[in-house]
mmCIF file of C-alpha atoms in Angstrom:
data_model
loop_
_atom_site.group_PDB
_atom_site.id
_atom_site.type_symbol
_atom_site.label_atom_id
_atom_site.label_comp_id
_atom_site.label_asym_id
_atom_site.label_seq_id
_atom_site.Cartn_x
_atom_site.Cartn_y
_atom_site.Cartn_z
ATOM 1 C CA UNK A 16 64.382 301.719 169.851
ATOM 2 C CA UNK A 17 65.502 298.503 168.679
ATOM 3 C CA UNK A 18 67.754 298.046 165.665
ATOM 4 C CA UNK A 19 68.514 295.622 162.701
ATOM 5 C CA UNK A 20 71.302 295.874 160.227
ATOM 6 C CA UNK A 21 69.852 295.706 156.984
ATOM 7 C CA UNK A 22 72.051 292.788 156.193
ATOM 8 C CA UNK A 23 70.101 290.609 158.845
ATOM 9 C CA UNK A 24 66.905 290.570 156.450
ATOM 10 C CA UNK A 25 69.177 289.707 153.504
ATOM 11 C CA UNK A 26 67.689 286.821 151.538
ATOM 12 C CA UNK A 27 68.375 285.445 148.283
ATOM 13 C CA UNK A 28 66.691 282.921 145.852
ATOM 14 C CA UNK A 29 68.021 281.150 142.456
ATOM 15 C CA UNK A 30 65.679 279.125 139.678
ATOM 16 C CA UNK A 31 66.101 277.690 136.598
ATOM 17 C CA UNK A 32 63.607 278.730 133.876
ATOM 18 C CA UNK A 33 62.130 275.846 132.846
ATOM 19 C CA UNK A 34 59.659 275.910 129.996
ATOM 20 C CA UNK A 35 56.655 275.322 131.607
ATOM 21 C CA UNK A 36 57.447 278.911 133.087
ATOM 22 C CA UNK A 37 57.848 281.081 130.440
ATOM 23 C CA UNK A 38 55.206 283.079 127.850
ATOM 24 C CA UNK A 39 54.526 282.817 124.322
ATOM 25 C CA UNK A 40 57.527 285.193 124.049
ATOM 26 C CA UNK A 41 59.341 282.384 125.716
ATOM 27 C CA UNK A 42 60.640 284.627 128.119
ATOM 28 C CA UNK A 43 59.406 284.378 132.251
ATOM 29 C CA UNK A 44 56.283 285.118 132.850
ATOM 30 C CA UNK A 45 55.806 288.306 134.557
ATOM 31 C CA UNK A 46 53.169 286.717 137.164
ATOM 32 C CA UNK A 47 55.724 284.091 137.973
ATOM 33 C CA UNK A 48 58.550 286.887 138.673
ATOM 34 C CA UNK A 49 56.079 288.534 140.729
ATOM 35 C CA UNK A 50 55.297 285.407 142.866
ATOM 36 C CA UNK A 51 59.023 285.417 143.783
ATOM 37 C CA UNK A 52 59.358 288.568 144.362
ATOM 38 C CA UNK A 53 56.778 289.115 146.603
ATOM 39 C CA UNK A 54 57.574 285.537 148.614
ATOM 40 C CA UNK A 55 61.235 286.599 148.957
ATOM 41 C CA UNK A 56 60.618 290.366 150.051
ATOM 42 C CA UNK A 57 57.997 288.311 152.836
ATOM 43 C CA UNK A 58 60.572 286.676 153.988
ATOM 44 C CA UNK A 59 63.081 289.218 154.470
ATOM 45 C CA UNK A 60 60.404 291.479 156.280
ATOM 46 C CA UNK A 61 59.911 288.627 158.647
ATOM 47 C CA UNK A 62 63.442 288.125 158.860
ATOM 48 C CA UNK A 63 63.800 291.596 160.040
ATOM 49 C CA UNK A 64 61.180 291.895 162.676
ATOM 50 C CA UNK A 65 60.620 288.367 163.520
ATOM 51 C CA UNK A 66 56.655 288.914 163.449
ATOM 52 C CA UNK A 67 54.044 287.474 161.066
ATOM 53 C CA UNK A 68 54.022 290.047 158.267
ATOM 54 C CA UNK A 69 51.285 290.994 154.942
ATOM 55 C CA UNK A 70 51.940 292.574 152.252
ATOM 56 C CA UNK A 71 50.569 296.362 152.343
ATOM 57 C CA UNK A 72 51.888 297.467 149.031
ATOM 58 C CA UNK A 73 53.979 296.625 145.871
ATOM 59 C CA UNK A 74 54.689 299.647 145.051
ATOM 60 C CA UNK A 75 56.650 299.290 142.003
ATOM 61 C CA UNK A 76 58.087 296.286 139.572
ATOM 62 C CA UNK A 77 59.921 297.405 137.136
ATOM 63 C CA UNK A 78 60.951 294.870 134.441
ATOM 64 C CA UNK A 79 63.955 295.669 132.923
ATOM 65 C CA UNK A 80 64.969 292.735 130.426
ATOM 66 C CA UNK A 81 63.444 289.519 129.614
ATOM 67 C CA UNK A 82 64.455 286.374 131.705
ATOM 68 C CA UNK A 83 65.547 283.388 129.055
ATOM 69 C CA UNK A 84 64.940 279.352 129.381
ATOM 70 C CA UNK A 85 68.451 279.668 129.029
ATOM 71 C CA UNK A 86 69.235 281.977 132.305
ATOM 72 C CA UNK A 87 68.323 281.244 135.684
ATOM 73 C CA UNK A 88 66.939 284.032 137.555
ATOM 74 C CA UNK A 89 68.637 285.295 141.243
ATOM 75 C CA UNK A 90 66.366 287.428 143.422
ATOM 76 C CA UNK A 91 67.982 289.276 146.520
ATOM 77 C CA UNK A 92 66.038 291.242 148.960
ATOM 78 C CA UNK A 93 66.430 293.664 152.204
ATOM 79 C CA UNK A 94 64.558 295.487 154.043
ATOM 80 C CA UNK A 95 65.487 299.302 153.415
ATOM 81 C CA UNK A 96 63.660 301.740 155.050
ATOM 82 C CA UNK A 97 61.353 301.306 158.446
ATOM 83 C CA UNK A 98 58.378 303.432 159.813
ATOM 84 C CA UNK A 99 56.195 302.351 163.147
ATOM 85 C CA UNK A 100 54.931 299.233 162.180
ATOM 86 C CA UNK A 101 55.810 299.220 158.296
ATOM 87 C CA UNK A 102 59.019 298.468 156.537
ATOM 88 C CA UNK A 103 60.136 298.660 152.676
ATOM 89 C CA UNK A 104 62.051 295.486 151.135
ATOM 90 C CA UNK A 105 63.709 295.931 148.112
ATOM 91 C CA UNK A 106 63.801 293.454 145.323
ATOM 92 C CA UNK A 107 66.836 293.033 143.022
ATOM 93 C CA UNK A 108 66.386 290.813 139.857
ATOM 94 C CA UNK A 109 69.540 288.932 138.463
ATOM 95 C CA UNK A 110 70.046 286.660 135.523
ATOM 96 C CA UNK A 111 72.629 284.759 134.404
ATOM 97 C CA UNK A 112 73.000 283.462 131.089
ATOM 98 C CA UNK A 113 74.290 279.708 132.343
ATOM 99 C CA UNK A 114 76.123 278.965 129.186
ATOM 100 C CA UNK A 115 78.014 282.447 128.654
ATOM 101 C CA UNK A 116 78.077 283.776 132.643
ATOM 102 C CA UNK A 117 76.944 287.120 131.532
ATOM 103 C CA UNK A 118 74.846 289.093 134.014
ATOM 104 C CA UNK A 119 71.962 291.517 134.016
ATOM 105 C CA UNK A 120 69.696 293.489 136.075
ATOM 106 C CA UNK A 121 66.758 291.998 135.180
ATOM 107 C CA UNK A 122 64.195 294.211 137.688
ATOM 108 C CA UNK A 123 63.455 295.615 140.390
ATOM 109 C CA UNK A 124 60.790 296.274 142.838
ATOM 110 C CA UNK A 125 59.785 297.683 146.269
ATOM 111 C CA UNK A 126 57.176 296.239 148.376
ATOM 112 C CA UNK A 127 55.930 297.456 151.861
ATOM 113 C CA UNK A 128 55.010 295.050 154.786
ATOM 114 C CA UNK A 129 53.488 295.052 158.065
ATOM 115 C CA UNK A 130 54.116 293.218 160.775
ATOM 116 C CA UNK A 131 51.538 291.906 162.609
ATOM 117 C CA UNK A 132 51.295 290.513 166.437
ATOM 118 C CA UNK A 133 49.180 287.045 167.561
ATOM 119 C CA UNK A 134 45.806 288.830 167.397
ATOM 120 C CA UNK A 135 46.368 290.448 163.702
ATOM 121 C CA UNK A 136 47.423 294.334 164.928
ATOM 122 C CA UNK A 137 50.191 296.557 163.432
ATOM 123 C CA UNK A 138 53.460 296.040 166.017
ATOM 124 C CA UNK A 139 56.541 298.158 166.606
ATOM 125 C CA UNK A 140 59.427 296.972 163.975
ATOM 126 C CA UNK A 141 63.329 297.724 164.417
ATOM 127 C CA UNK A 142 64.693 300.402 162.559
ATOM 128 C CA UNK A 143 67.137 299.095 160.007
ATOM 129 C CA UNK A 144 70.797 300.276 159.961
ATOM 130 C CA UNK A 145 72.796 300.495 156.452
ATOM 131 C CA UNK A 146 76.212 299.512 155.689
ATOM 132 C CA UNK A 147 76.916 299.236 151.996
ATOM 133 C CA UNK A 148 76.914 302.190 149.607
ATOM 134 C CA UNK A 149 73.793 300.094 148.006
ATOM 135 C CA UNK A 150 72.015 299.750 151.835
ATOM 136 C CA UNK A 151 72.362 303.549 152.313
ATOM 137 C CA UNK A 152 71.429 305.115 148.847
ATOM 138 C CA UNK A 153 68.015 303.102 149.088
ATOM 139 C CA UNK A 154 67.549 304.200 152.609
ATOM 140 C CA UNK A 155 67.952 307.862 151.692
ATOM 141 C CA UNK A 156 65.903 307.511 149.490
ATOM 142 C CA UNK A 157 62.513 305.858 151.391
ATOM 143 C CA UNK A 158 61.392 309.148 152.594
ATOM 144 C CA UNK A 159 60.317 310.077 149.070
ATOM 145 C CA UNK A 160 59.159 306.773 148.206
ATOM 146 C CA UNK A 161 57.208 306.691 151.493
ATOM 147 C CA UNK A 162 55.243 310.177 150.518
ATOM 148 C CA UNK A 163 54.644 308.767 147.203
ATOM 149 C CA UNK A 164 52.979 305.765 148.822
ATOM 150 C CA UNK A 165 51.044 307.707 150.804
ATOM 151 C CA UNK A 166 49.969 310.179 148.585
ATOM 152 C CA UNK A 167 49.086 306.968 146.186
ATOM 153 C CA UNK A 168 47.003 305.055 148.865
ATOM 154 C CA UNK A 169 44.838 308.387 149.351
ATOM 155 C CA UNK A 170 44.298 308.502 145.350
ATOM 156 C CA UNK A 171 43.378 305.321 145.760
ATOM 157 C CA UNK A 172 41.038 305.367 147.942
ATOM 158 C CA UNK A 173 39.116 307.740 146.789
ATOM 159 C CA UNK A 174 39.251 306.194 143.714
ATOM 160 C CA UNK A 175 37.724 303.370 145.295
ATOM 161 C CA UNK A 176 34.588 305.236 146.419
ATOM 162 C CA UNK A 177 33.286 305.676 142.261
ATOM 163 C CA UNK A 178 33.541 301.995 141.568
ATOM 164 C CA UNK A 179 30.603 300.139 141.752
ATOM 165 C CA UNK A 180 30.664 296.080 143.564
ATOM 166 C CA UNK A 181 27.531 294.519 141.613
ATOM 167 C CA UNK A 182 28.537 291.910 139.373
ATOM 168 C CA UNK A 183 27.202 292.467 135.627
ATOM 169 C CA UNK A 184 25.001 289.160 136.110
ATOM 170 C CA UNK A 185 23.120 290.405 139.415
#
């Protein structure tokens, strides 16, 4: 089977918060977070397996501490943890005040991708190799985060069967 190191699908991404970005708490909005979060995890999956990838899952964002107009806002992702076709990219939030330098984690999140051949079917992905303490602690990890996933998609699915698709105007 193929390998990656889990460095290879490293990835990072800085902003500025900018007014037009934040809430009426004046803090980042959450949806905007998200939208980085998930585009940087997307690439990192495709990084990895070098296929066209979607988004199967984000399985957790955890928000940690507001995001200022006066931070900007680092995002670094890596794939963690690989199944058949599937693979886990973990999201790491940073912010840095830009007039003090002071750092926090801001939040995190996990995603799950698939990769996808030419005609839209699941495809074989490398497993990923850790190196750093960080790398192999999340990849120990996965297994649990895995069973929750599926144990979650079941739930949810079956939720799925008791809701109703007319709209309240039909």
């Amino acid at each position: 089977m193929e390998q990656q190191y889990a460095k290879q699908s490293r990835c990072y991404k800085t902003s500025r918060v900018f007014p037009t970005d934040v809430n009426n708490h004046d803090t980042l909005f959450g949806g905007k977070l998200m939208a980085y979060i998930d585009d940087i995890a997307s690439i990192s999956a495709s990084k990895h397996c070098r296929e066209n990838v979607v988004t199967a899952s984000t399985d957790s964002v955890d928000f940690l501490s507001p995001v200022r107009q006066t931070e900007s806002v680092c995002l670094e992702s890596f794939v963690t943890w690989t199944g058949k076709s599937s693979m886990e990219v973990f999201v790491k939030v940073i912010t840095e005040d830009l007039i003090t330098g002071e750092r926090k984690i801001a939040a995190t999140a996990f995603l799950t991708f698939v990769a996808l051949d030419d005609d839209q079917r699941p495809v074989a992905v490398p497993q990923v190799v850790p190196e750093t303490e960080e790398e192999k602690r999340l990849h120990e990890t996965a297994k649990h985060r895995a069973e929750m996933r599926r144990i979650r998609r079941e739930q949810s699915k079956a939720f799925a069967d008791y809701l109703i698709t007319d709209f309240p105007w039909e």
